[in-house]
Amino acid sequence: TVGALFVRSDTVVILSASFYPAESKPLDLDPPAGTDNPLPPGGTCGARCLDLTSNDFDLEVGDLARLQANDQRRLILIESATKKGGNKWAVTFTDATEIAGQWAGFTDGFLLDRFGTFVQKLAPVVYYLDEDRLMRATSFALDGSPAGDVMAENVKALDVKVVFTDGDAVDHLDARDADPTNDFDDIVGVRIRAEFASAAPPRPGANVYTRVYEWQFSPRNLSYERNR
């Protein structure tokens, strides 16, 4: 399985391997003939097209997936999936360079590896603020924006911070900077502070009632891995 947590100011993104209706299996790259490795920039059947082979193909238009070549990962949003015959498929993805705060597609010089590349369907969950509404999305529009449903209204503020093992709590993490203490493997949990308001003031001319809630989530599997 794969798991990832991304936090940015008023947004929380949780990514995991899809388990519905069945566990999503890695779909292997079907590389072109030759021995060159890594492959030239771009896809194998077009600029944003990948030839894949699998007996458990489960990708559909609009699905979010991870594209992994050895230890390098990118997100891709599926634009089309065409069966070529047998267990071979051609998959194209959108031209988004960032999805849910993560690099997407072939950004930053990403190259396919002839022997170590695969694609796997993901199950995203995104919580974010849209004006005064708290939203929850489990899918994305093809432009890369989350397709959310309203969870709560009259939200005056939503502040999300990611907490690290050294005690720092910041608005977002960045595994690409020079600080080794704010990477994905340093996460302890997420702290969320939300302020809600009543739909209307209790009487004419009065202020609306507000209440602040704060939660801290520490995923159990992170604690287990550190203490095992």
Tab-separated table of C-alpha atoms in Angstrom:
chain	number	residue	atom	x	y	z
A	1	THR	CA	0.000	0.000	0.000
A	2	VAL	CA	0.947	3.657	-0.263
A	3	GLY	CA	0.026	6.514	2.024
A	4	ALA	CA	0.665	10.236	1.876
A	5	LEU	CA	-0.411	13.268	3.877
A	6	PHE	CA	-0.273	16.826	2.591
A	7	VAL	CA	-1.247	19.966	4.489
A	8	ARG	CA	-1.432	23.533	3.248
A	9	SER	CA	-2.981	26.292	5.360
A	10	ASP	CA	-6.698	25.414	5.029
A	11	THR	CA	-6.391	22.098	3.179
A	12	VAL	CA	-5.719	18.495	4.201
A	13	VAL	CA	-5.038	15.839	1.550
A	14	ILE	CA	-4.928	12.131	2.421
A	15	LEU	CA	-3.862	9.653	-0.257
A	16	SER	CA	-3.930	5.876	-0.013
A	17	ALA	CA	-4.090	2.945	-2.370
A	18	SER	CA	-7.636	2.252	-3.499
A	19	PHE	CA	-9.290	-0.772	-1.883
A	20	TYR	CA	-12.722	-0.450	-3.532
A	21	PRO	CA	-14.161	-2.547	-5.024
A	22	ALA	CA	-10.884	-4.466	-4.660
A	23	GLU	CA	-7.292	-3.655	-3.795
A	24	SER	CA	-5.692	-1.680	-6.587
A	25	LYS	CA	-2.726	-3.557	-8.039
A	26	PRO	CA	0.336	-1.865	-9.575
A	27	LEU	CA	0.042	-1.642	-13.362
A	28	ASP	CA	3.429	-2.196	-14.974
A	29	LEU	CA	4.849	-0.079	-17.763
A	30	ASP	CA	5.013	-1.817	-21.138
A	31	PRO	CA	8.216	-0.213	-22.455
A	32	PRO	CA	9.096	0.180	-26.139
A	33	ALA	CA	11.675	-2.050	-27.760
A	34	GLY	CA	15.272	-1.181	-27.016
A	35	THR	CA	17.766	-1.126	-24.193
A	36	ASP	CA	18.015	2.589	-23.365
A	37	ASN	CA	17.279	3.334	-19.730
A	38	PRO	CA	15.907	5.610	-18.429
A	39	LEU	CA	13.564	6.262	-21.334
A	40	PRO	CA	13.597	9.604	-23.191
A	41	PRO	CA	11.471	12.405	-21.691
A	42	GLY	CA	7.716	12.002	-22.150
A	43	GLY	CA	5.465	8.989	-22.391
A	44	THR	CA	5.686	5.784	-24.375
A	45	CYS	CA	2.683	6.384	-26.675
A	46	GLY	CA	2.561	10.176	-26.655
A	47	ALA	CA	3.655	13.191	-24.644
A	48	ARG	CA	1.277	12.249	-21.805
A	49	CYS	CA	0.507	8.644	-22.711
A	50	LEU	CA	1.674	5.445	-21.026
A	51	ASP	CA	1.587	1.876	-22.318
A	52	LEU	CA	0.626	-0.356	-19.406
A	53	THR	CA	0.221	-4.089	-18.958
A	54	SER	CA	-1.932	-5.776	-16.308
A	55	ASN	CA	-4.511	-8.498	-15.806
A	56	ASP	CA	-6.119	-6.336	-13.090
A	57	PHE	CA	-6.550	-3.041	-14.922
A	58	ASP	CA	-8.840	-0.736	-12.909
A	59	LEU	CA	-8.236	2.825	-14.133
A	60	GLU	CA	-11.075	4.978	-15.441
A	61	VAL	CA	-11.383	8.565	-16.669
A	62	GLY	CA	-11.099	10.930	-13.701
A	63	ASP	CA	-9.179	8.520	-11.469
A	64	LEU	CA	-6.204	9.797	-9.523
A	65	ALA	CA	-3.132	7.559	-9.650
A	66	ARG	CA	0.500	7.586	-8.675
A	67	LEU	CA	3.150	7.189	-11.327
A	68	GLN	CA	6.290	5.728	-9.813
A	69	ALA	CA	9.698	5.099	-11.369
A	70	ASN	CA	12.028	3.518	-8.818
A	71	ASP	CA	11.895	5.926	-5.838
A	72	GLN	CA	10.433	8.891	-7.758
A	73	ARG	CA	6.676	9.539	-7.545
A	74	ARG	CA	4.259	11.821	-9.355
A	75	LEU	CA	0.480	12.097	-9.366
A	76	ILE	CA	-1.487	11.727	-12.584
A	77	LEU	CA	-5.167	12.361	-13.324
A	78	ILE	CA	-6.489	9.904	-15.894
A	79	GLU	CA	-7.879	11.506	-19.067
A	80	SER	CA	-8.475	8.341	-21.117
A	81	ALA	CA	-7.924	4.580	-20.899
A	82	THR	CA	-7.947	2.506	-24.079
A	83	LYS	CA	-7.576	-1.255	-24.305
A	84	LYS	CA	-5.063	-2.281	-26.962
A	85	GLY	CA	-5.745	-6.003	-26.752
A	86	GLY	CA	-5.007	-8.775	-24.300
A	87	ASN	CA	-3.714	-7.271	-21.082
A	88	LYS	CA	-2.272	-4.118	-22.685
A	89	TRP	CA	-3.679	-0.622	-22.268
A	90	ALA	CA	-2.844	2.929	-23.322
A	91	VAL	CA	-3.532	5.572	-20.668
A	92	THR	CA	-3.336	9.338	-21.096
A	93	PHE	CA	-3.299	11.846	-18.252
A	94	THR	CA	-4.015	15.555	-17.935
A	95	ASP	CA	-1.361	18.236	-18.333
A	96	ALA	CA	-1.560	19.302	-14.671
A	97	THR	CA	1.879	19.949	-13.182
A	98	GLU	CA	0.507	19.950	-9.615
A	99	ILE	CA	-2.426	18.097	-8.071
A	100	ALA	CA	-3.443	18.404	-4.420
A	101	GLY	CA	-0.200	20.216	-3.666
A	102	GLN	CA	1.968	17.449	-5.130
A	103	TRP	CA	4.036	17.339	-8.298
A	104	ALA	CA	2.155	15.793	-11.187
A	105	GLY	CA	3.024	14.324	-14.578
A	106	PHE	CA	6.583	14.634	-15.805
A	107	THR	CA	7.482	17.721	-13.757
A	108	ASP	CA	11.033	18.389	-12.579
A	109	GLY	CA	12.716	16.115	-15.122
A	110	PHE	CA	10.800	12.936	-14.218
A	111	LEU	CA	11.892	10.041	-16.467
A	112	LEU	CA	10.366	6.612	-16.922
A	113	ASP	CA	12.452	3.594	-15.990
A	114	ARG	CA	12.229	0.654	-18.382
A	115	PHE	CA	12.171	-1.910	-15.573
A	116	GLY	CA	10.957	-0.037	-12.487
A	117	THR	CA	7.888	1.994	-13.495
A	118	PHE	CA	4.290	1.342	-12.512
A	119	VAL	CA	0.963	3.137	-12.054
A	120	GLN	CA	-1.457	2.544	-9.161
A	121	LYS	CA	-4.964	3.872	-8.560
A	122	LEU	CA	-5.352	6.052	-5.470
A	123	ALA	CA	-8.250	6.848	-3.159
A	124	PRO	CA	-7.992	10.559	-2.271
A	125	VAL	CA	-9.748	12.370	0.549
A	126	VAL	CA	-9.451	16.163	0.596
A	127	TYR	CA	-10.776	18.559	3.245
A	128	TYR	CA	-10.663	22.247	2.319
A	129	LEU	CA	-12.299	25.608	2.855
A	130	ASP	CA	-14.397	27.173	0.075
A	131	GLU	CA	-15.267	30.674	1.263
A	132	ASP	CA	-17.290	29.881	4.435
A	133	ARG	CA	-17.965	26.221	3.642
A	134	LEU	CA	-15.992	23.199	4.799
A	135	MET	CA	-15.746	20.776	1.877
A	136	ARG	CA	-14.842	17.093	1.516
A	137	ALA	CA	-13.821	15.596	-1.823
A	138	THR	CA	-12.982	12.045	-2.860
A	139	SER	CA	-12.421	12.826	-6.543
A	140	PHE	CA	-11.057	15.535	-8.811
A	141	ALA	CA	-12.322	17.381	-11.859
A	142	LEU	CA	-10.119	17.009	-14.922
A	143	ASP	CA	-8.730	20.500	-14.327
A	144	GLY	CA	-7.190	19.170	-11.105
A	145	SER	CA	-9.591	20.861	-8.686
A	146	PRO	CA	-11.245	18.767	-5.960
A	147	ALA	CA	-14.903	17.885	-6.588
A	148	GLY	CA	-16.182	18.408	-3.055
A	149	ASP	CA	-19.434	18.215	-1.118
A	150	VAL	CA	-20.381	20.572	1.706
A	151	MET	CA	-19.692	19.255	5.224
A	152	ALA	CA	-20.404	22.439	7.177
A	153	GLU	CA	-21.355	26.058	6.549
A	154	ASN	CA	-20.666	29.322	8.371
A	155	VAL	CA	-17.016	28.410	8.895
A	156	LYS	CA	-15.208	31.620	9.822
A	157	ALA	CA	-11.696	30.141	9.854
A	158	LEU	CA	-9.877	26.873	9.260
A	159	ASP	CA	-6.217	26.642	10.180
A	160	VAL	CA	-4.350	23.401	9.515
A	161	LYS	CA	-0.796	22.682	10.594
A	162	VAL	CA	1.367	19.609	10.248
A	163	VAL	CA	3.324	18.618	13.358
A	164	PHE	CA	6.825	17.111	13.179
A	165	THR	CA	8.902	14.998	15.547
A	166	ASP	CA	10.993	18.014	16.600
A	167	GLY	CA	7.860	19.827	17.789
A	168	ASP	CA	7.576	22.255	14.881
A	169	ALA	CA	4.062	22.959	13.603
A	170	VAL	CA	3.947	24.600	10.163
A	171	ASP	CA	1.381	25.457	7.509
A	172	HIS	CA	2.721	22.941	5.024
A	173	LEU	CA	5.524	20.461	4.565
A	174	ASP	CA	8.142	20.612	1.864
A	175	ALA	CA	10.323	17.580	1.251
A	176	ARG	CA	12.142	19.502	-1.467
A	177	ASP	CA	13.780	22.156	0.707
A	178	ALA	CA	17.085	21.942	2.579
A	179	ASP	CA	15.529	21.292	5.999
A	180	PRO	CA	15.781	17.539	6.814
A	181	THR	CA	13.368	17.805	9.776
A	182	ASN	CA	10.197	18.624	7.811
A	183	ASP	CA	10.014	15.675	5.426
A	184	PHE	CA	7.240	13.106	5.138
A	185	ASP	CA	8.978	10.622	7.445
A	186	ASP	CA	9.155	13.271	10.207
A	187	ILE	CA	5.382	13.755	10.537
A	188	VAL	CA	3.778	13.185	13.931
A	189	GLY	CA	0.273	14.322	13.041
A	190	VAL	CA	-2.000	17.160	11.996
A	191	ARG	CA	-3.419	19.972	14.142
A	192	ILE	CA	-6.700	21.528	12.978
A	193	ARG	CA	-8.304	24.655	14.422
A	194	ALA	CA	-11.745	25.664	13.155
A	195	GLU	CA	-14.037	28.520	14.082
A	196	PHE	CA	-17.755	28.083	13.415
A	197	ALA	CA	-20.488	30.713	13.525
A	198	SER	CA	-24.224	30.420	14.053
A	199	ALA	CA	-26.407	30.884	11.003
A	200	ALA	CA	-27.986	34.057	12.412
A	201	PRO	CA	-27.538	36.375	15.413
A	202	PRO	CA	-29.616	35.525	18.493
A	203	ARG	CA	-31.496	38.854	18.189
A	204	PRO	CA	-31.514	41.833	15.832
A	205	GLY	CA	-28.365	43.891	16.112
A	206	ALA	CA	-26.439	41.250	18.038
A	207	ASN	CA	-23.354	39.397	16.866
A	208	VAL	CA	-23.536	35.799	15.756
A	209	TYR	CA	-22.360	33.180	18.190
A	210	THR	CA	-18.980	31.616	17.401
A	211	ARG	CA	-17.172	28.609	18.791
A	212	VAL	CA	-13.625	27.380	18.244
A	213	TYR	CA	-12.728	23.700	18.036
A	214	GLU	CA	-9.256	22.205	17.893
A	215	TRP	CA	-8.230	18.653	17.069
A	216	GLN	CA	-4.900	16.873	16.715
A	217	PHE	CA	-4.689	13.654	14.753
A	218	SER	CA	-1.720	11.308	15.067
A	219	PRO	CA	-2.111	8.362	12.666
A	220	ARG	CA	-1.553	5.137	14.575
A	221	ASN	CA	0.581	3.582	11.849
A	222	LEU	CA	3.115	6.450	12.094
A	223	SER	CA	3.581	5.864	15.839
A	224	TYR	CA	3.844	2.115	15.317
A	225	GLU	CA	6.540	2.420	12.667
A	226	ARG	CA	8.663	4.693	14.901
A	227	ASN	CA	8.343	2.521	17.978
A	228	ARG	CA	8.614	-0.956	16.473
